[in-house]
mmCIF file of N, CA and C in Angstrom:
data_model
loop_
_atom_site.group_PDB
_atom_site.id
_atom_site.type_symbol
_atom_site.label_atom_id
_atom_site.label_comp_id
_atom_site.label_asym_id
_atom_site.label_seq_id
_atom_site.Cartn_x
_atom_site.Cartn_y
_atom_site.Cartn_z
ATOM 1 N N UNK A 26 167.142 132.198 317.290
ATOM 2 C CA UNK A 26 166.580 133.472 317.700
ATOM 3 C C UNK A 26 165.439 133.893 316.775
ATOM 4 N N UNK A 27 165.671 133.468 315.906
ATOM 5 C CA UNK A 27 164.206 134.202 314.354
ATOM 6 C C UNK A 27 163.192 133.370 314.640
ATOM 7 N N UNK A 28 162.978 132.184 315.376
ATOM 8 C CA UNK A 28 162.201 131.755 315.469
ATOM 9 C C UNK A 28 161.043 131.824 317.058
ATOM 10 N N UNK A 29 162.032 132.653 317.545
ATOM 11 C CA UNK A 29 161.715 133.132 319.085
ATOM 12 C C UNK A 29 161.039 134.435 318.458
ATOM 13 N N UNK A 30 161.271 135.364 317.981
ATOM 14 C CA UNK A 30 160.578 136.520 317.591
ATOM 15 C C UNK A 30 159.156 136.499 316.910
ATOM 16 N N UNK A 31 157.903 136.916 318.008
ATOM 17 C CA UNK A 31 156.789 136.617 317.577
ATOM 18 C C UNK A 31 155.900 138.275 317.754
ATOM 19 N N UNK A 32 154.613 138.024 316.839
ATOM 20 C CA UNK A 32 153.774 138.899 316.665
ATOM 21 C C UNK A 32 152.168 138.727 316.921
ATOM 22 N N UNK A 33 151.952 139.656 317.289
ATOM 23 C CA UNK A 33 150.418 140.030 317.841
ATOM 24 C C UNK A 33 149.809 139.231 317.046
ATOM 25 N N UNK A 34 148.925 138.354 317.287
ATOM 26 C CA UNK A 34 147.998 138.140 316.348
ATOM 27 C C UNK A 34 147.095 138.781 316.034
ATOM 28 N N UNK A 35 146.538 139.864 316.538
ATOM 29 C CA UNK A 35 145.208 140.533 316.846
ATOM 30 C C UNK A 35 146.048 142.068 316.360
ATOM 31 N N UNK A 36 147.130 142.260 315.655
ATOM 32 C CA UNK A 36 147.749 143.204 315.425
ATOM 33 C C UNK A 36 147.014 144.709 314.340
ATOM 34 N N UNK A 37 146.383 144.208 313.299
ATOM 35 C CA UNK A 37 145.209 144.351 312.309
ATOM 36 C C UNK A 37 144.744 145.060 313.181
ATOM 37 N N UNK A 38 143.831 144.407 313.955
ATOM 38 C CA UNK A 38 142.651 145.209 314.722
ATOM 39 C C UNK A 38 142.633 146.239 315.657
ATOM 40 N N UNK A 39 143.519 145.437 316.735
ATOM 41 C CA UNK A 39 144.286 146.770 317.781
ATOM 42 C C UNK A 39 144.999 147.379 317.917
ATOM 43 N N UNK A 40 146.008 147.350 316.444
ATOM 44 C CA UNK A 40 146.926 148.579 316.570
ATOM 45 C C UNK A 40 147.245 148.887 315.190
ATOM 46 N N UNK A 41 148.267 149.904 314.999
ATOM 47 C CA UNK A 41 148.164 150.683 313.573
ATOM 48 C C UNK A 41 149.309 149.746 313.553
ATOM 49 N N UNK A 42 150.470 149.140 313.544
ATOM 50 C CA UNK A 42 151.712 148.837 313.100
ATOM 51 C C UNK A 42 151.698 147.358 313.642
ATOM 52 N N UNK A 43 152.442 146.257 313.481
ATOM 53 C CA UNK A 43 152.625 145.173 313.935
ATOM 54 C C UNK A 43 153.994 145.529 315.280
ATOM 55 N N UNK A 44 153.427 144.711 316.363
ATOM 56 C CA UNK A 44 153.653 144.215 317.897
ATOM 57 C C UNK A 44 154.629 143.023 317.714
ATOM 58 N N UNK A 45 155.903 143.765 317.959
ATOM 59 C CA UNK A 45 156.593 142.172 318.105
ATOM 60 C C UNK A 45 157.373 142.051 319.262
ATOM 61 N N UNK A 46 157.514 140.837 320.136
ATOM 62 C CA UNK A 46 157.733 140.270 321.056
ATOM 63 C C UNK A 46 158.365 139.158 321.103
ATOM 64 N N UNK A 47 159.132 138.643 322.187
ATOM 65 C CA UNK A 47 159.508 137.752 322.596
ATOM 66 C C UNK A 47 158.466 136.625 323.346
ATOM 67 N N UNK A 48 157.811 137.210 324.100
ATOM 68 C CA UNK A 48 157.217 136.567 324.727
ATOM 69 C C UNK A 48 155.474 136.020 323.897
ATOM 70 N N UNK A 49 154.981 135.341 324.870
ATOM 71 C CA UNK A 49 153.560 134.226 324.031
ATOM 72 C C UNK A 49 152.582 135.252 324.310
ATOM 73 N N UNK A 50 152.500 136.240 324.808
ATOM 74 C CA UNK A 50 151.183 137.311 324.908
ATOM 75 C C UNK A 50 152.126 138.516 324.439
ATOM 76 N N UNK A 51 151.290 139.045 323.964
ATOM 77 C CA UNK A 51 151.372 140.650 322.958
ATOM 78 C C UNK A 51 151.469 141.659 324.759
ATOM 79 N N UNK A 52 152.164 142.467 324.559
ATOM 80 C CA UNK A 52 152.164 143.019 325.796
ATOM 81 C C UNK A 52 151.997 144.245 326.238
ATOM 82 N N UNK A 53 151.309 145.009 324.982
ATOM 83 C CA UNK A 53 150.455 146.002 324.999
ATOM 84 C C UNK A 53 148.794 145.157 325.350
ATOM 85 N N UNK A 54 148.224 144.230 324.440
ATOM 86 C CA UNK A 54 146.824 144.367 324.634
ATOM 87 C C UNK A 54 146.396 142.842 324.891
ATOM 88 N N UNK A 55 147.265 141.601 325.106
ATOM 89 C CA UNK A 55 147.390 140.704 325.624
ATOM 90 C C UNK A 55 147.057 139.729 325.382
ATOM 91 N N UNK A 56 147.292 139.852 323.977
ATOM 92 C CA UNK A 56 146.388 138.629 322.645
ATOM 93 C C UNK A 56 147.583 137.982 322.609
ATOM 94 N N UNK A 57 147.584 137.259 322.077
ATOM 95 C CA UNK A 57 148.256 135.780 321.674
ATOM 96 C C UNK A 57 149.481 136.522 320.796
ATOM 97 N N UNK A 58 150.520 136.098 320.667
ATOM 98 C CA UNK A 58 151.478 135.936 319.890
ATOM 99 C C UNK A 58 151.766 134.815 318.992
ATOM 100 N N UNK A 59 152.111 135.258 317.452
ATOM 101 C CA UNK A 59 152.485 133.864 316.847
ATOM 102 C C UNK A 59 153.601 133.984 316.073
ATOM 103 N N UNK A 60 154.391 133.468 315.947
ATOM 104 C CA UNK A 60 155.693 132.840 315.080
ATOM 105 C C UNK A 60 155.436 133.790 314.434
ATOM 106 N N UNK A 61 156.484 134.790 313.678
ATOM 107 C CA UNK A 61 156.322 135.870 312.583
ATOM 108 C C UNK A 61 157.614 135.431 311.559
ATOM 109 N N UNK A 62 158.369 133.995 311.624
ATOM 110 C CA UNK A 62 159.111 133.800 310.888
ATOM 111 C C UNK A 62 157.855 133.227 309.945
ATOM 112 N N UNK A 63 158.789 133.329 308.336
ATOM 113 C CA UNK A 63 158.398 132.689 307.429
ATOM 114 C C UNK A 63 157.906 131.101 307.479
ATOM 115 N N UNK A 64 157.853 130.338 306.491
ATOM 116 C CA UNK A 64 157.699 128.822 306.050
ATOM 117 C C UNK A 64 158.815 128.175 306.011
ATOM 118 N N UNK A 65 159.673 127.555 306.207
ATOM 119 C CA UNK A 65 160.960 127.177 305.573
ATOM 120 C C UNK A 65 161.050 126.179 304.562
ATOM 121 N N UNK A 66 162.097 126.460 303.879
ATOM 122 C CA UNK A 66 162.211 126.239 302.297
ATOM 123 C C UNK A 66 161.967 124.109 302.730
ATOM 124 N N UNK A 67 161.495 123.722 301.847
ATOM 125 C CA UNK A 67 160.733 122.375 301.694
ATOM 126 C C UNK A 67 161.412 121.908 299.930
ATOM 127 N N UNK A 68 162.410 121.424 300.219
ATOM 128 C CA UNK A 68 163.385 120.538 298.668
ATOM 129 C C UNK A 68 162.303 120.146 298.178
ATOM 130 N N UNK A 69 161.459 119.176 298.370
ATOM 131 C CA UNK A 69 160.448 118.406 297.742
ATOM 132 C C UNK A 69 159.057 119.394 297.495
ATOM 133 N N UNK A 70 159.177 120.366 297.483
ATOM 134 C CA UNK A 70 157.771 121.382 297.038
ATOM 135 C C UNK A 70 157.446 121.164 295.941
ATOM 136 N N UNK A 71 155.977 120.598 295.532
ATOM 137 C CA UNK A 71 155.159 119.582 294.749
ATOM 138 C C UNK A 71 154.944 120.786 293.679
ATOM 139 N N UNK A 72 154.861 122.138 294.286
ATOM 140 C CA UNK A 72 154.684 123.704 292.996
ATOM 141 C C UNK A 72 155.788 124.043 292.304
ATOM 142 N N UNK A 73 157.343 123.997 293.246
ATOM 143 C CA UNK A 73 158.443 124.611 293.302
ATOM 144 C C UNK A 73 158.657 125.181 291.237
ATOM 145 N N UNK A 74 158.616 123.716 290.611
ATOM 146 C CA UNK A 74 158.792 123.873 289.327
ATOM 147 C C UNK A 74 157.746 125.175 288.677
ATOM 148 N N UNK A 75 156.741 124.864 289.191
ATOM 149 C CA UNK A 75 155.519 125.989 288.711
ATOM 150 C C UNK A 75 155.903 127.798 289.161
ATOM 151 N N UNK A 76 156.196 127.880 289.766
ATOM 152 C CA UNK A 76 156.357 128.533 290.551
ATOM 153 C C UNK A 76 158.038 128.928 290.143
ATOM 154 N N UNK A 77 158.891 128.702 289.936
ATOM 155 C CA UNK A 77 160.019 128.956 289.346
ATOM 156 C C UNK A 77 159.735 129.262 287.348
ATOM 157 N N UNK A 78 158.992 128.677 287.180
ATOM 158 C CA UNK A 78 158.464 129.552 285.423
ATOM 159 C C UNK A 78 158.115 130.160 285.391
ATOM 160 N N UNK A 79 156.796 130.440 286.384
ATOM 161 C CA UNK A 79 156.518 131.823 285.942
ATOM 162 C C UNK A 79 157.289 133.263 286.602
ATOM 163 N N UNK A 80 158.819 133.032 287.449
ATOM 164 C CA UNK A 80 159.258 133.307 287.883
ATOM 165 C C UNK A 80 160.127 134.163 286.407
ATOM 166 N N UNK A 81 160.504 132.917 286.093
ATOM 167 C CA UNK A 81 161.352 133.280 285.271
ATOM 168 C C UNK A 81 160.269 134.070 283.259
ATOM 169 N N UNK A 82 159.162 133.550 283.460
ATOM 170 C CA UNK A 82 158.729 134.399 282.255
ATOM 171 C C UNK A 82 158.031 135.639 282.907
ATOM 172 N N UNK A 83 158.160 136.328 284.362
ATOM 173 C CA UNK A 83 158.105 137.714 284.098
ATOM 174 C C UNK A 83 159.132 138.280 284.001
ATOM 175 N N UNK A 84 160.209 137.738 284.727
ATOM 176 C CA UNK A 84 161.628 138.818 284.139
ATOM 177 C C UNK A 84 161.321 139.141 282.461
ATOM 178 N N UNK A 85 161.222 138.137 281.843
ATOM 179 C CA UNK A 85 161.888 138.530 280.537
ATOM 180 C C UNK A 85 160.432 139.300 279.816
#
């Protein structure tokens, strides 16, 4: 289902709030819809390590 839930692409321009839908056209102004789920998590992420330090030296 999270991956069925999509958004205006053209949301920015033609409206004050983000448009979300089920369906492949926005259905107020009839622009395209796209995937509004995230990236999904990737084990082998070539940054992950980078990206987990400086994670951890702003907490402290």
């Amino acid at each position: 289902m999270k991956a069925d839930i999509r958004v205006c692409s053209a949301w920015h321009e033609r409206h004050d709030r983000p448009v979300y839908t089920l369906s492949t056209d926005c259905p107020d102004c009839g622009a395209d819809a796209v995937n509004s789920a995230p990236a999904p998590f990737d084990p082998e992420d070539s940054y992950g390590e980078y990206r987990r330090s400086l994670k951890r030296r702003d907490r402290e």
